Coordinates of C-alpha atoms and ligand atoms in Angstrom, one line a residue:
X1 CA 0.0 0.0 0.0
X2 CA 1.7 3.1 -1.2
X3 CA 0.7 5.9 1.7
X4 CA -1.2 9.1 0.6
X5 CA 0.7 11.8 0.2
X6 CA 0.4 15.6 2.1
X7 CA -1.6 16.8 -1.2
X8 CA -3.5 14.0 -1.6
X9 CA -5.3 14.6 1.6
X10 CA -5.6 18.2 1.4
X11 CA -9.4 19.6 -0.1
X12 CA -8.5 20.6 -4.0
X13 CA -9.5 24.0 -3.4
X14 CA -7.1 24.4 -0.4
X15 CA -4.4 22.8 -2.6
X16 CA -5.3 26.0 -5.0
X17 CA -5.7 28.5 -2.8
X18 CA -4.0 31.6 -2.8
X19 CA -4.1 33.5 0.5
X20 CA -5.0 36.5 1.7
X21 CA -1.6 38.9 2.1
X22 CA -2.3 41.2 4.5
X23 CA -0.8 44.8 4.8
X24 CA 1.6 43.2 7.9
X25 CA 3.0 39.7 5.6
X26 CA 4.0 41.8 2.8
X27 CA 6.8 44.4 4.3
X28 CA 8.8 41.8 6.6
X29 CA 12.7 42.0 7.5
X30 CA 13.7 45.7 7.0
X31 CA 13.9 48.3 9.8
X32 CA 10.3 50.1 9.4
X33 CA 9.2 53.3 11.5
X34 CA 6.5 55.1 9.7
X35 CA 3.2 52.5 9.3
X36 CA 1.1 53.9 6.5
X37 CA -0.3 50.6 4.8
X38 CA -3.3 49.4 6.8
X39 CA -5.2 52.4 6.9
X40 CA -4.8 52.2 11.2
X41 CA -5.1 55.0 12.9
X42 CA -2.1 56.6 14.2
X43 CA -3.2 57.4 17.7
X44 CA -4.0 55.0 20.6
X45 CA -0.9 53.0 20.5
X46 CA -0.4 50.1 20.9
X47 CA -3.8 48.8 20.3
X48 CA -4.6 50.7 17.1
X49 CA -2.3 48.8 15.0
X50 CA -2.5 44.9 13.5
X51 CA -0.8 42.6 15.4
X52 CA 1.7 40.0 13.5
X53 CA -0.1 37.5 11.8
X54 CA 2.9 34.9 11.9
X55 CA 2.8 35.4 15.8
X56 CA 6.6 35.5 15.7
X57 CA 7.9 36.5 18.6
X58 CA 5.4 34.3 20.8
X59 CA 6.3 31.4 18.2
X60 CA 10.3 31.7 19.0
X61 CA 9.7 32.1 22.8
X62 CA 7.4 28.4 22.7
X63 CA 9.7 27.0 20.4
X64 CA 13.0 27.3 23.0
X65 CA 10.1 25.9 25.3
X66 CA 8.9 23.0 23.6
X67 CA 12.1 22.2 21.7
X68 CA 10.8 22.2 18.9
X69 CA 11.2 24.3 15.6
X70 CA 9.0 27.9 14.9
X71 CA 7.8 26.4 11.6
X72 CA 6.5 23.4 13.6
X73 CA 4.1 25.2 15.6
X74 CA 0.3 27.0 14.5
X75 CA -1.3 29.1 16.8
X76 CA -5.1 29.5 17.0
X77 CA -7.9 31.8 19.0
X78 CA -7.8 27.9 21.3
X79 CA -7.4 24.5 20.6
X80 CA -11.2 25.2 19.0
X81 CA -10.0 27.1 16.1
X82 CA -7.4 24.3 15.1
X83 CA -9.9 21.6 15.5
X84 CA -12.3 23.5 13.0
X85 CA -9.4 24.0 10.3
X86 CA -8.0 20.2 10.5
X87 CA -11.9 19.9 8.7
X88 CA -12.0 22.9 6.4
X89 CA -8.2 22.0 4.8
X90 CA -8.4 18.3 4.9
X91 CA -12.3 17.0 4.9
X92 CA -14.4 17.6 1.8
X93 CA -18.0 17.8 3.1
X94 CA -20.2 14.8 2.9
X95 CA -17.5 13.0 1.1
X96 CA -14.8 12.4 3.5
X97 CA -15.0 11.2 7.1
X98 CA -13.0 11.1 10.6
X99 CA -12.8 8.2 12.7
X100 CA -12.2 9.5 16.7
X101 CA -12.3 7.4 20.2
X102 CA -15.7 7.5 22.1
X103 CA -16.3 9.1 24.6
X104 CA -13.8 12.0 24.1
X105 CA -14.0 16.0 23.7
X106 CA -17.4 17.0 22.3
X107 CA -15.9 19.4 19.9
X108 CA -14.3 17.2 17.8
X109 CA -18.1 16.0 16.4
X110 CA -19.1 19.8 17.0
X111 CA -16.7 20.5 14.2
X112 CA -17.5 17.5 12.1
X113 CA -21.3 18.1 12.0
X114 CA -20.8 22.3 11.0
X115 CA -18.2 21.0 8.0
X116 CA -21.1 18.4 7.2
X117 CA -18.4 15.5 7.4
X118 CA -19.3 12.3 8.5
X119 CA -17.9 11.6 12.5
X120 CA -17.2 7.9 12.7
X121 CA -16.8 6.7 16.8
X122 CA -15.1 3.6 17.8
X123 CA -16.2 3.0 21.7
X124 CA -13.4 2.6 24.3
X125 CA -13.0 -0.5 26.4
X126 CA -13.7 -0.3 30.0
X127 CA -10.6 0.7 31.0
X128 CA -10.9 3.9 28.5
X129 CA -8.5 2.2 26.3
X130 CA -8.5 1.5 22.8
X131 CA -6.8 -0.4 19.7
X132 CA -5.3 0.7 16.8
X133 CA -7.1 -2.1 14.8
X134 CA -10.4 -0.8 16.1
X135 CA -9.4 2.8 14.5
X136 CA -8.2 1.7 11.5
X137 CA -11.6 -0.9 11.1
X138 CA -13.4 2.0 11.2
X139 CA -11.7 3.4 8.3
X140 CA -12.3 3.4 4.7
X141 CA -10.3 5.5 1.6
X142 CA -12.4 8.6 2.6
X143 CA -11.0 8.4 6.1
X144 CA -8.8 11.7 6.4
X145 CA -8.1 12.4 9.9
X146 CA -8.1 10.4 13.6
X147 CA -8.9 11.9 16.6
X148 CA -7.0 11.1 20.4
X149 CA -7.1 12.5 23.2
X150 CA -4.6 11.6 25.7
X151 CA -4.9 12.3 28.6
X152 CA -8.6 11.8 27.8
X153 CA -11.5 14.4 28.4
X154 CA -13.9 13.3 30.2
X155 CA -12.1 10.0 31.4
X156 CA -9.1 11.1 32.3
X157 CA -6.7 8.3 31.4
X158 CA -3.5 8.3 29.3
X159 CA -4.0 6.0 26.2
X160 CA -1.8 3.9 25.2
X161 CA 1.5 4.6 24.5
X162 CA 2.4 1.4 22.1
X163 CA -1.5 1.5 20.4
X164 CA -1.3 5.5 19.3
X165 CA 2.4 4.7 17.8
X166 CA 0.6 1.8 16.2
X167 CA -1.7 3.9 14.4
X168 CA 0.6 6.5 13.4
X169 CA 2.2 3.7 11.6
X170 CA -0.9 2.2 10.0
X171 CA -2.8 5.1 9.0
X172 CA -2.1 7.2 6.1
X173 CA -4.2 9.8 6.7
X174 CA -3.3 12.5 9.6
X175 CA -3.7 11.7 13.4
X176 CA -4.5 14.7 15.6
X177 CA -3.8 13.9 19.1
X178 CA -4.9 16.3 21.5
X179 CA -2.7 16.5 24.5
X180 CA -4.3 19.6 26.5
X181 CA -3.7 17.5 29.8
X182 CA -0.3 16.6 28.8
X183 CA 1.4 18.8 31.5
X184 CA -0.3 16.9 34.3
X185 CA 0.3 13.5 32.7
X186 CA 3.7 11.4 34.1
X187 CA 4.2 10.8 30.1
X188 CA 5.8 13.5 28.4
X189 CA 3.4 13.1 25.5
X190 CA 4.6 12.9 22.0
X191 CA 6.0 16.2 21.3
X192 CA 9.4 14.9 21.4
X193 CA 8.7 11.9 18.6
X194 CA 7.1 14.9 16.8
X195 CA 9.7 14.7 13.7
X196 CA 9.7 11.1 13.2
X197 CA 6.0 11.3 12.5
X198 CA 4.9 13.5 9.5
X199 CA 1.1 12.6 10.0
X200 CA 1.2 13.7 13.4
X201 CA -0.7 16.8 14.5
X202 CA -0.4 17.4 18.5
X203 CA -3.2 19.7 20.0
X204 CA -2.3 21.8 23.2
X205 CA -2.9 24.8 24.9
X206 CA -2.9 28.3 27.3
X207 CA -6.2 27.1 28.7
X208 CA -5.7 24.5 31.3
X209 CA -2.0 24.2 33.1
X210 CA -0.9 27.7 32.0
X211 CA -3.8 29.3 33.6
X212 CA -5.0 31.0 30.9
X213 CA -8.7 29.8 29.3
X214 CA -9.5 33.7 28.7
X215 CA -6.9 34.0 26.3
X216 CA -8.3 32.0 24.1
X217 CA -5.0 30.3 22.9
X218 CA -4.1 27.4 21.4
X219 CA -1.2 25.1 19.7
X220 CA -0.7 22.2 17.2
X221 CA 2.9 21.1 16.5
X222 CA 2.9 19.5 13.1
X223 CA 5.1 19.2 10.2
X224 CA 5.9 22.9 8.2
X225 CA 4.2 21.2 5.3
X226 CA 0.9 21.0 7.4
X227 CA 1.2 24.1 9.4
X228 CA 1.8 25.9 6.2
X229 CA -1.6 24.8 5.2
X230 CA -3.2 25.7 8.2
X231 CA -1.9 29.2 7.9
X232 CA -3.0 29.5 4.6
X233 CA -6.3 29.4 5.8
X234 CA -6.6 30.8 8.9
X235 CA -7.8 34.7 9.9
X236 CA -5.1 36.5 9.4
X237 CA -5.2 38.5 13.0
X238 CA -6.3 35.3 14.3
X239 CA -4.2 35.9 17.5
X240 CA -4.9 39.6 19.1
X241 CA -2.3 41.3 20.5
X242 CA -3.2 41.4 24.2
X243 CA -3.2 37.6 23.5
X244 CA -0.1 37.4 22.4
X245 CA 1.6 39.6 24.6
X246 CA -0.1 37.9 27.8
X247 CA 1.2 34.3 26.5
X248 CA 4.5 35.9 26.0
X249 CA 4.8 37.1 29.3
X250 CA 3.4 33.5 30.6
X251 CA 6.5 32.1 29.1
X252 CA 8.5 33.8 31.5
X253 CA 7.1 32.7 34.1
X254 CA 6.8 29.1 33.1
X255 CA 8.2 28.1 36.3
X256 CA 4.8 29.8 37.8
X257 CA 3.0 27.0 36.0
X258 CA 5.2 24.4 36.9
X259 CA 4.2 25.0 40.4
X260 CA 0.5 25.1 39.6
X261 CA 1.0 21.9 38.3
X262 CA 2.7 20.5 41.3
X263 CA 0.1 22.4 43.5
X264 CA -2.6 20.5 41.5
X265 CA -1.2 16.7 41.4
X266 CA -0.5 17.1 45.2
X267 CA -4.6 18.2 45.6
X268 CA -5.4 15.7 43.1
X269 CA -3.9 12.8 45.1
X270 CA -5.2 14.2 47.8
X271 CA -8.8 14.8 46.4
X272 CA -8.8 11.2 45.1
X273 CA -7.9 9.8 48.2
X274 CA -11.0 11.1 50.3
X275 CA -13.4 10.9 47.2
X276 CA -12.9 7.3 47.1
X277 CA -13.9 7.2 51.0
X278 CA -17.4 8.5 50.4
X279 CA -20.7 6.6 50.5
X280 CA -21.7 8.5 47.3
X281 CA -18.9 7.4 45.7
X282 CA -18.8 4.1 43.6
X283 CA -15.9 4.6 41.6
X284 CA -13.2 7.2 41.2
X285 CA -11.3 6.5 37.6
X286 CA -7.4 6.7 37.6
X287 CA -6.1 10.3 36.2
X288 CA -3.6 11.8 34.8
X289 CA -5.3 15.1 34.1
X290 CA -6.3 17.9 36.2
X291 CA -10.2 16.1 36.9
X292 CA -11.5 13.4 38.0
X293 CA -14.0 11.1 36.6
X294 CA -16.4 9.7 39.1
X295 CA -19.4 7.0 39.8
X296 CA -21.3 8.1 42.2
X297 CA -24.7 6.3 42.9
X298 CA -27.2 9.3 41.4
X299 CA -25.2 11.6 39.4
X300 CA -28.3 13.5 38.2
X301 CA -29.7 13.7 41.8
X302 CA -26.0 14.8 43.1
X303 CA -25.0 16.9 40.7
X304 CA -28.4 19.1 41.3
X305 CA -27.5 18.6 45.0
X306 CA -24.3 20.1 44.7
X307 CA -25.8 22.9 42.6
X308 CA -28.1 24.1 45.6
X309 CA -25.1 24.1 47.4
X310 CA -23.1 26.6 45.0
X311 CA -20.6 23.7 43.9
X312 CA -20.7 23.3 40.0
X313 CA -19.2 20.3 38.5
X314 CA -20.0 18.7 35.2
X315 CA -22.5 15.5 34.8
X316 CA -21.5 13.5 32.2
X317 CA -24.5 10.7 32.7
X318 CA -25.6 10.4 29.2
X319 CA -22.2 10.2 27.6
X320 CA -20.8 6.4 26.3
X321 CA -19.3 4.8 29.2
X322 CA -19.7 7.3 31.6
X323 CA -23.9 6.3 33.3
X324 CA -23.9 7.9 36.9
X325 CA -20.5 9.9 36.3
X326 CA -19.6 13.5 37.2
X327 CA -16.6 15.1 36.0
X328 CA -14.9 17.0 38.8
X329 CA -12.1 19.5 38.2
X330 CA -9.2 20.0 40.8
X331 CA -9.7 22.8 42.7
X332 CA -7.6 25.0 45.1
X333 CA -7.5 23.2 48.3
X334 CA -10.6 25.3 49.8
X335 CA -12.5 24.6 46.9
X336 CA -12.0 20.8 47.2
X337 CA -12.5 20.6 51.2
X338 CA -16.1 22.6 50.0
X339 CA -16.7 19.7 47.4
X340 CA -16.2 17.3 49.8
X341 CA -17.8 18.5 52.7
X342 CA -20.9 19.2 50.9
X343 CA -20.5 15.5 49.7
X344 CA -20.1 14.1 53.7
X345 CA -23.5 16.2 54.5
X346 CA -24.9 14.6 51.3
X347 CA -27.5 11.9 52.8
X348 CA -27.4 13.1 56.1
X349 CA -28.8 16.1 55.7
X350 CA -31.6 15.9 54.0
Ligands
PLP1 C1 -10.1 22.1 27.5 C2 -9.8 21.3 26.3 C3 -9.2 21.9 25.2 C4 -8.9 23.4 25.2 O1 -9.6 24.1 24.2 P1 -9.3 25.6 24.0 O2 -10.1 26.0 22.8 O3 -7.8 25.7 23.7 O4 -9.6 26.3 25.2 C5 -8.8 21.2 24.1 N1 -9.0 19.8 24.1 C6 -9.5 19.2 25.2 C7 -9.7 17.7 25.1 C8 -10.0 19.9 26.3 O5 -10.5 19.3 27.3

């Protein structure tokens, strides 16, 4: 079987395309002080001009971070926005189709069913596990794109190591693997075996360990050849400057997030520990993300109980696997002695 190649799988009219140039791409490397080609205004610096398109300087700051190389790395308005474009450049609508694990993030269908692409699930085991040769059963010649997640939203588990490097040498079509749990995972993830695989494409981003959902910020690491296409068709200010400067300065102070992420694996051991305690509780999954998964005997009746109380966590009862399940994030360790006292009261005072 001879593997498809990088324009094979790209939509026709995305192969053709010819970008937008914005005033900002065209001028690039000479020393520039007076700005007359985007019709900005001149007054109310710094917000009244375009930011860069290219993200540059925030790109050379996460490259030294990541180890990886600038022309490796897209950056969207969050994880969402690269999600959506994996469709628009790769899946022709209602002839193409993408085979992802089930349950997993909602957005990946989300996306599928607005590009009017057929969303093909293969169910995990129950151990939240899956095969390769499940994935790849699922498949046909229209099959374009996989979807992982690992660590997994909303069970919370690493996949498997040996099965995702299975499939990335089995399927010829592109395998986006969302790792935007990665940092609280023991696994350093697959950003380091980036190179070796050019039909990887490895979601993170700003929204979870680096503290920063309002940003709206997100990162795949791909080959050049595919973030050159997802460029191509992107905004071009898809990035705002206060973004881009925030995330900036969040990368000098990575070690600040390295201590939320020890804060939250010491509270997450912790949590775990007295969650599994509770008469409530049935079962609380094994982690490696900043949440826990949990059977509980009600979860439709508790969740609403913990509601009344103020304490907001997310049901997931009706999703595959997951009957009787709430999702519960890690919380600063006043929010989580809340959560659990309001669980202890639960049954005893009513
Ligand atoms: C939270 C989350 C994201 C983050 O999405 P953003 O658009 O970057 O905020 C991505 N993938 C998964 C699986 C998530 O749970």
């Amino acid at each position: 079987m001879s593997r498809r190649t990088l324009e094979q799988l790209v939509r026709p009219n995305i192969l053709r395309l010819k970008p937008y140039s914005s005033a900002r791409d065209e001028y690039s490397g000479h020393e520039a002080s007076v700005f007359l080609d985007a019709n900005e205004n001149p007054y109310n610096a710094p917000h009244n001009r375009y930011p860069d398109p290219m993200q540059r300087e925030l790109k050379t700051a996460l490259a030294r971070i990541k180890h990886v190389d600038p022309a490796c790395i897209f950056l969207g308005n969050g994880s969402d926005e690269a999600i959506d474009l994996m469709y628009r450049a790769f899946c022709e609508p209602r002839v193409d189709n993408v085979v992802a694990i089930d349950p997993t993030y909602g957005m990946y269908q989300v996306c599928a069913e607005v590009n009017d692409v057929e969303y093909r699930k293969v169910l995990l085991d129950t151990h939240f596990q899956f095969t390769a040769r499940a994935m790849l059963e699922a498949a046909d010649e229209h099959t374009k794109l996989m979807f992982l997640c690992s660590p997994n939203n909303p069970t919370g588990n690493s996949l498997a190591r040996t099965e995702i490097e299975a499939l990335l040498q089995a399927f010829d079509g592109l395998v986006v693997l969302d790792e935007a749990y990665i940092d609280f995972a023991s696994d350093a993830g697959f950003l380091p075996e980036l190179a070796e695989h050019p039909n990887l494409v490895i979601l993170q981003t700003f929204s979870k360990a680096w503290g920063c959902a309002a940003l709206r910020l997100g990162m795949a690491f791909a080959s050049p050849a595919i973030v050159d296409i997802l460029n191509k068709i992107k905004y071009p200010y898809n990035v705002n400057l206060l973004t881009q400067r925030q995330a900036l300065e969040m990368t000098y102070r990575l070690y600040e997030k390295e201590r939320w992420v020890d804060t939250l694996k010491t509270e997450r051991g912790w949590l775990g520990k007295v969650l599994r305690g509770l008469p409530c509780v049935q079962e609380v999954y094994p982690t490696d993300a900043n949440f826990f998964l949990v059977r509980v005997t009600d979860a439709p009746a508790l969740y609403r109980y913990l509601v009344e109380r103020g304490i907001i966590v997310r049901s997931r009862h009706t999703v595959a696997l997951c009957g009787n399940c709430l999702r519960i994030t890690v919380g600063t360790h006043r929010e989580n002695e809340q959560l659990i006292a309001a669980l202890q009261a639960h049954g005893t005072d009513e």
